[in-house]
mmCIF file of C-alpha atoms in Angstrom:
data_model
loop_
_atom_site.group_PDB
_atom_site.id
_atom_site.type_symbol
_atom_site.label_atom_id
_atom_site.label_comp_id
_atom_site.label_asym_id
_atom_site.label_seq_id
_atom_site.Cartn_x
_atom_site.Cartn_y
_atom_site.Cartn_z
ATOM 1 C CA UNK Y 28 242.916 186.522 -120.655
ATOM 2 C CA UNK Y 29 243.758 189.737 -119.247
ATOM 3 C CA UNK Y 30 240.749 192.904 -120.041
ATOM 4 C CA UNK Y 31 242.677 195.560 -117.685
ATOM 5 C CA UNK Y 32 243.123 198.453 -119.463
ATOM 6 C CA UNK Y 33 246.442 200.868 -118.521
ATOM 7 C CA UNK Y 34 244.207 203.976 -118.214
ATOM 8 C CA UNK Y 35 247.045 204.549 -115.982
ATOM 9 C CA UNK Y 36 250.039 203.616 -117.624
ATOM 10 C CA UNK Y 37 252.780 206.365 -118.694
ATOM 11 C CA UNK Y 38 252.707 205.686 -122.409
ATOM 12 C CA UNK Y 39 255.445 207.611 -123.249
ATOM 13 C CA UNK Y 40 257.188 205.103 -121.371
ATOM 14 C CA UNK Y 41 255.373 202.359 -122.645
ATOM 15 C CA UNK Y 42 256.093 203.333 -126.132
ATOM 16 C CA UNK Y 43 259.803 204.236 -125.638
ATOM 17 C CA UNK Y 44 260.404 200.284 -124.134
ATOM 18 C CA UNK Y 45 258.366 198.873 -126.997
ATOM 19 C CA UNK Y 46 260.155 200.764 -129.982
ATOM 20 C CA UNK Y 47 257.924 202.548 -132.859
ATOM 21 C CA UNK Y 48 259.295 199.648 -135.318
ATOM 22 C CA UNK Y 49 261.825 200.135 -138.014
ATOM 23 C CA UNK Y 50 259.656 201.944 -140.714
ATOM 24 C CA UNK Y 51 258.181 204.341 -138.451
ATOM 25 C CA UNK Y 52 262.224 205.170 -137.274
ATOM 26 C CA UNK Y 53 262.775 204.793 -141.081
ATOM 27 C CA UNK Y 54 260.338 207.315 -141.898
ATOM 28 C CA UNK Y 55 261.917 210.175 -139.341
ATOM 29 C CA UNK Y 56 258.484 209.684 -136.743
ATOM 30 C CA UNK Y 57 259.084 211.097 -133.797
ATOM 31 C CA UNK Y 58 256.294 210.622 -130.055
ATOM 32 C CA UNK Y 59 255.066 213.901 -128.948
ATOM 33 C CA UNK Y 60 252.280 212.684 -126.799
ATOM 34 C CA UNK Y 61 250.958 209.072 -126.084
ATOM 35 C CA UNK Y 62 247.804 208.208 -123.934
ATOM 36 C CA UNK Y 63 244.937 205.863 -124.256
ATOM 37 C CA UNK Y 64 243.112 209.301 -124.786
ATOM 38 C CA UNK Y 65 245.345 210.432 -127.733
ATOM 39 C CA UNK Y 66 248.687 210.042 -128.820
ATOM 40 C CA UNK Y 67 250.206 212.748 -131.084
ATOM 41 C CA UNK Y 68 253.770 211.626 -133.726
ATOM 42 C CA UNK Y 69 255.304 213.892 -136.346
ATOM 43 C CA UNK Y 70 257.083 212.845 -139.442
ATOM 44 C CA UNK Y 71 259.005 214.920 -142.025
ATOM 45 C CA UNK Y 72 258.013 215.532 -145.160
ATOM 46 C CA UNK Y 73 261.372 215.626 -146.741
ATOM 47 C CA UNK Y 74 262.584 211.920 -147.943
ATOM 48 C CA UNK Y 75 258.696 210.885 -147.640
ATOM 49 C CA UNK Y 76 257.727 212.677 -150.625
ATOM 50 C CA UNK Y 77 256.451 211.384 -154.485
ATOM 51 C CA UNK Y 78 258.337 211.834 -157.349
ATOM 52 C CA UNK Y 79 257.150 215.394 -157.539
ATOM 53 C CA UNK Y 80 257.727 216.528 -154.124
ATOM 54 C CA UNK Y 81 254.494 216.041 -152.556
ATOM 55 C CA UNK Y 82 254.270 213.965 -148.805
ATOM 56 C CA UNK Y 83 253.272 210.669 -150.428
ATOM 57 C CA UNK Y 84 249.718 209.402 -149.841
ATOM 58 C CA UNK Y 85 251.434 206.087 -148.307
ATOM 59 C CA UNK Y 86 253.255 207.706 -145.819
ATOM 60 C CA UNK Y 87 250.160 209.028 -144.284
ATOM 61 C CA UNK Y 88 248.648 205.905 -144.000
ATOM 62 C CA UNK Y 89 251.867 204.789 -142.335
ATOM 63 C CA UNK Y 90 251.832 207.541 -139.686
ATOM 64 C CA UNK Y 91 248.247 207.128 -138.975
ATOM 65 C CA UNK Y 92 248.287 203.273 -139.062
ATOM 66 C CA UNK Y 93 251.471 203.745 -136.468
ATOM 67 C CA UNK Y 94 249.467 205.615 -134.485
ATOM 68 C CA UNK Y 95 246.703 203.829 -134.338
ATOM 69 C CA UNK Y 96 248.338 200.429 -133.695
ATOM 70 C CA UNK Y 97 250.244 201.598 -131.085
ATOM 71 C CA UNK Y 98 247.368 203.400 -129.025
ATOM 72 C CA UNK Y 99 245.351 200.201 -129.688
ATOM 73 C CA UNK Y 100 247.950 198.080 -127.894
ATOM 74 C CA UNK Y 101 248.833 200.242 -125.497
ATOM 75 C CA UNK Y 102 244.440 199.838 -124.659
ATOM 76 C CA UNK Y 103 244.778 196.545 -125.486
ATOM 77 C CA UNK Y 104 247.167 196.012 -121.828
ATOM 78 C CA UNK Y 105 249.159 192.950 -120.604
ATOM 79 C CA UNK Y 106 248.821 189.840 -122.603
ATOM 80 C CA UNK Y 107 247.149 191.041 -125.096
ATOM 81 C CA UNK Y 108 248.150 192.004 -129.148
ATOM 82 C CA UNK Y 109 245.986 194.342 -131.076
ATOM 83 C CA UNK Y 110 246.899 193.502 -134.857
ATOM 84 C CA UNK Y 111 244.930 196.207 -137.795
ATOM 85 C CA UNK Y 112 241.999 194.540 -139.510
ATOM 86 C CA UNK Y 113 240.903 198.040 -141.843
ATOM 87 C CA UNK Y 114 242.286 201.205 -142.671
ATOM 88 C CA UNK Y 115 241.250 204.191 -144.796
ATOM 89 C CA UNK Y 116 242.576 207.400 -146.060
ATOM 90 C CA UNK Y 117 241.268 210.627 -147.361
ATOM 91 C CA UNK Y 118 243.638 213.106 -149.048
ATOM 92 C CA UNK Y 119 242.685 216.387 -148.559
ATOM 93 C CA UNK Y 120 245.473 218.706 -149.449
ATOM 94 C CA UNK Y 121 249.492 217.564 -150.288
ATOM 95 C CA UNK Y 122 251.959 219.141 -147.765
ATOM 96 C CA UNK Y 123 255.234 219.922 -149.434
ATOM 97 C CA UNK Y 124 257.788 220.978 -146.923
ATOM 98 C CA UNK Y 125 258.518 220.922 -143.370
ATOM 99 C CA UNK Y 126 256.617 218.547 -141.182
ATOM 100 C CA UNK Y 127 253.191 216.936 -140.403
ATOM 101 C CA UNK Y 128 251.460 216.224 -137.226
ATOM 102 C CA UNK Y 129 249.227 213.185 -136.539
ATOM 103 C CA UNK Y 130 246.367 213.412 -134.114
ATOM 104 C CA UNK Y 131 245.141 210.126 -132.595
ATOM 105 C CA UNK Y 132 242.126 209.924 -130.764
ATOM 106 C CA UNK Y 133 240.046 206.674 -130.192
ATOM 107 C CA UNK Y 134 236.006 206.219 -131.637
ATOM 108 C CA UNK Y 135 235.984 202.928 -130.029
ATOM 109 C CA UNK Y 136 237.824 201.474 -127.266
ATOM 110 C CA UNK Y 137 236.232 197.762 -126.944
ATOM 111 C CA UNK Y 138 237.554 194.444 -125.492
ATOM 112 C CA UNK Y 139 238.452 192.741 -128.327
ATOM 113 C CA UNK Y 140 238.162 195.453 -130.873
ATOM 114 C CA UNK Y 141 239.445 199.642 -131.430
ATOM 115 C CA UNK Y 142 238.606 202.493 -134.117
ATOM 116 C CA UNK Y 143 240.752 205.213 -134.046
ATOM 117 C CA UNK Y 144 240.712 208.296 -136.531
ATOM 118 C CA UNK Y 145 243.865 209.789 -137.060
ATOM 119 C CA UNK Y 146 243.909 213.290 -138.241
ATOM 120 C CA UNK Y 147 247.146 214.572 -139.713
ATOM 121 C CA UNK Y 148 247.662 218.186 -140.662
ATOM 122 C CA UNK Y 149 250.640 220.127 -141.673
ATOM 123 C CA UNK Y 150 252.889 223.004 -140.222
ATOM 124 C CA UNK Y 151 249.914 225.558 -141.087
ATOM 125 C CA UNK Y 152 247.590 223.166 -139.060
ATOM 126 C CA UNK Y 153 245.737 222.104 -142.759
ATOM 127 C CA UNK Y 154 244.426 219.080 -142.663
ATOM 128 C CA UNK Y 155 245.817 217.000 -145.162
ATOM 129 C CA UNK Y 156 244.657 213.451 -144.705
ATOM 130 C CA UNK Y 157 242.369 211.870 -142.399
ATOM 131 C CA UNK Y 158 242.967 208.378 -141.407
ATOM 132 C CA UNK Y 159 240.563 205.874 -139.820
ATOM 133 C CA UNK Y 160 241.894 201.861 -138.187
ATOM 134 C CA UNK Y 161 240.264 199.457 -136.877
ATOM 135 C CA UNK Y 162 242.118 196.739 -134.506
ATOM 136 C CA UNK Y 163 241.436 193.167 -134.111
ATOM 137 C CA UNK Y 164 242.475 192.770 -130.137
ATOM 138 C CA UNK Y 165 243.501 188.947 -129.106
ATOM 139 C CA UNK Y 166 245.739 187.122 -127.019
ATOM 140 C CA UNK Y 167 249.183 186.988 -127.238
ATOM 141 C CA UNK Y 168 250.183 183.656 -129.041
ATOM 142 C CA UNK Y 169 251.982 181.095 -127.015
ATOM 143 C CA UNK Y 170 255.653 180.561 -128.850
ATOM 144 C CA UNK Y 171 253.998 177.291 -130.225
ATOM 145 C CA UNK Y 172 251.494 178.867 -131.444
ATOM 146 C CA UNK Y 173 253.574 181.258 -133.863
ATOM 147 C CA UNK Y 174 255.574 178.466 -135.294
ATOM 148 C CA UNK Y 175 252.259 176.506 -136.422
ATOM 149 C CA UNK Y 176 250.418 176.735 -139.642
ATOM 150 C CA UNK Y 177 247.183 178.391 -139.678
ATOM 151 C CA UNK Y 178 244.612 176.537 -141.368
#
């Protein structure tokens, strides 16, 4: 079991090699800044919107639990898989055009557990929803071990 953390680790780099996942490419997301320290993503609001043309609560959550997974396993280093046990969302305001910004910076960065609180905010620099995830860090399963009911 591997505890080395990358404090050192270009995680722009890291991220780019790993992918964001198809949702978060889905969703228009795009890396602005990504450290252990804080990672910063922006997402459009246009084609993530309700019925009525306000960003939809969901897609949010997905930006900050995107975040938030990612800076976990980028802490969580070599061997090791951070996987999201919690996550809440507050609604504060409904941004309607243009794009948001999520601001990731870690409350907890443990050995076998994170909590991050993701702030997002729109083009005005409004908050609009405030995210908080918690990550479960463990070992990477052996091939084995993913083929194998739990139980």
């Amino acid at each position: 079991m591997s505890t080395q953390h990358p404090v050192n680790v270009n995680g722009m780099e890291w991220a780019a090699q790993r992918g964001m996942g198809t949702l978060a490419e889905k969703m228009g997301m795009q890396f602005l800044e990504f450290t252990v320290e804080r990672s910063v993503a922006t997402m459009p609001v246009e084609g993530n919107t309700q019925p009525v043309g306000l960003m939809h609560g969901g897609a949010y959550v997905v930006l900050g639990e995107s975040l938030g997974s990612m800076s976990a396993n980028l802490w969580a280093g070599p061997g090791r898989l951070a996987v999201g046990v919690d996550i809440n969302a507050t609604h504060t305001r409904s941004a309607r055009s243009g794009l948001v910004t999520g601001v990731c910076t870690p409350v907890h960065l443990g050995r076998s557990m994170t909590v991050h609180e993701i702030v997002v905010s729109d083009d005005e620099g409004r908050r609009c929803s405030t995210i908080r995830i918690t990550n479960l860090i463990k070992d990477v399963p052996l091939p084995e071990e993913l083929t194998r009911p739990e139980g």
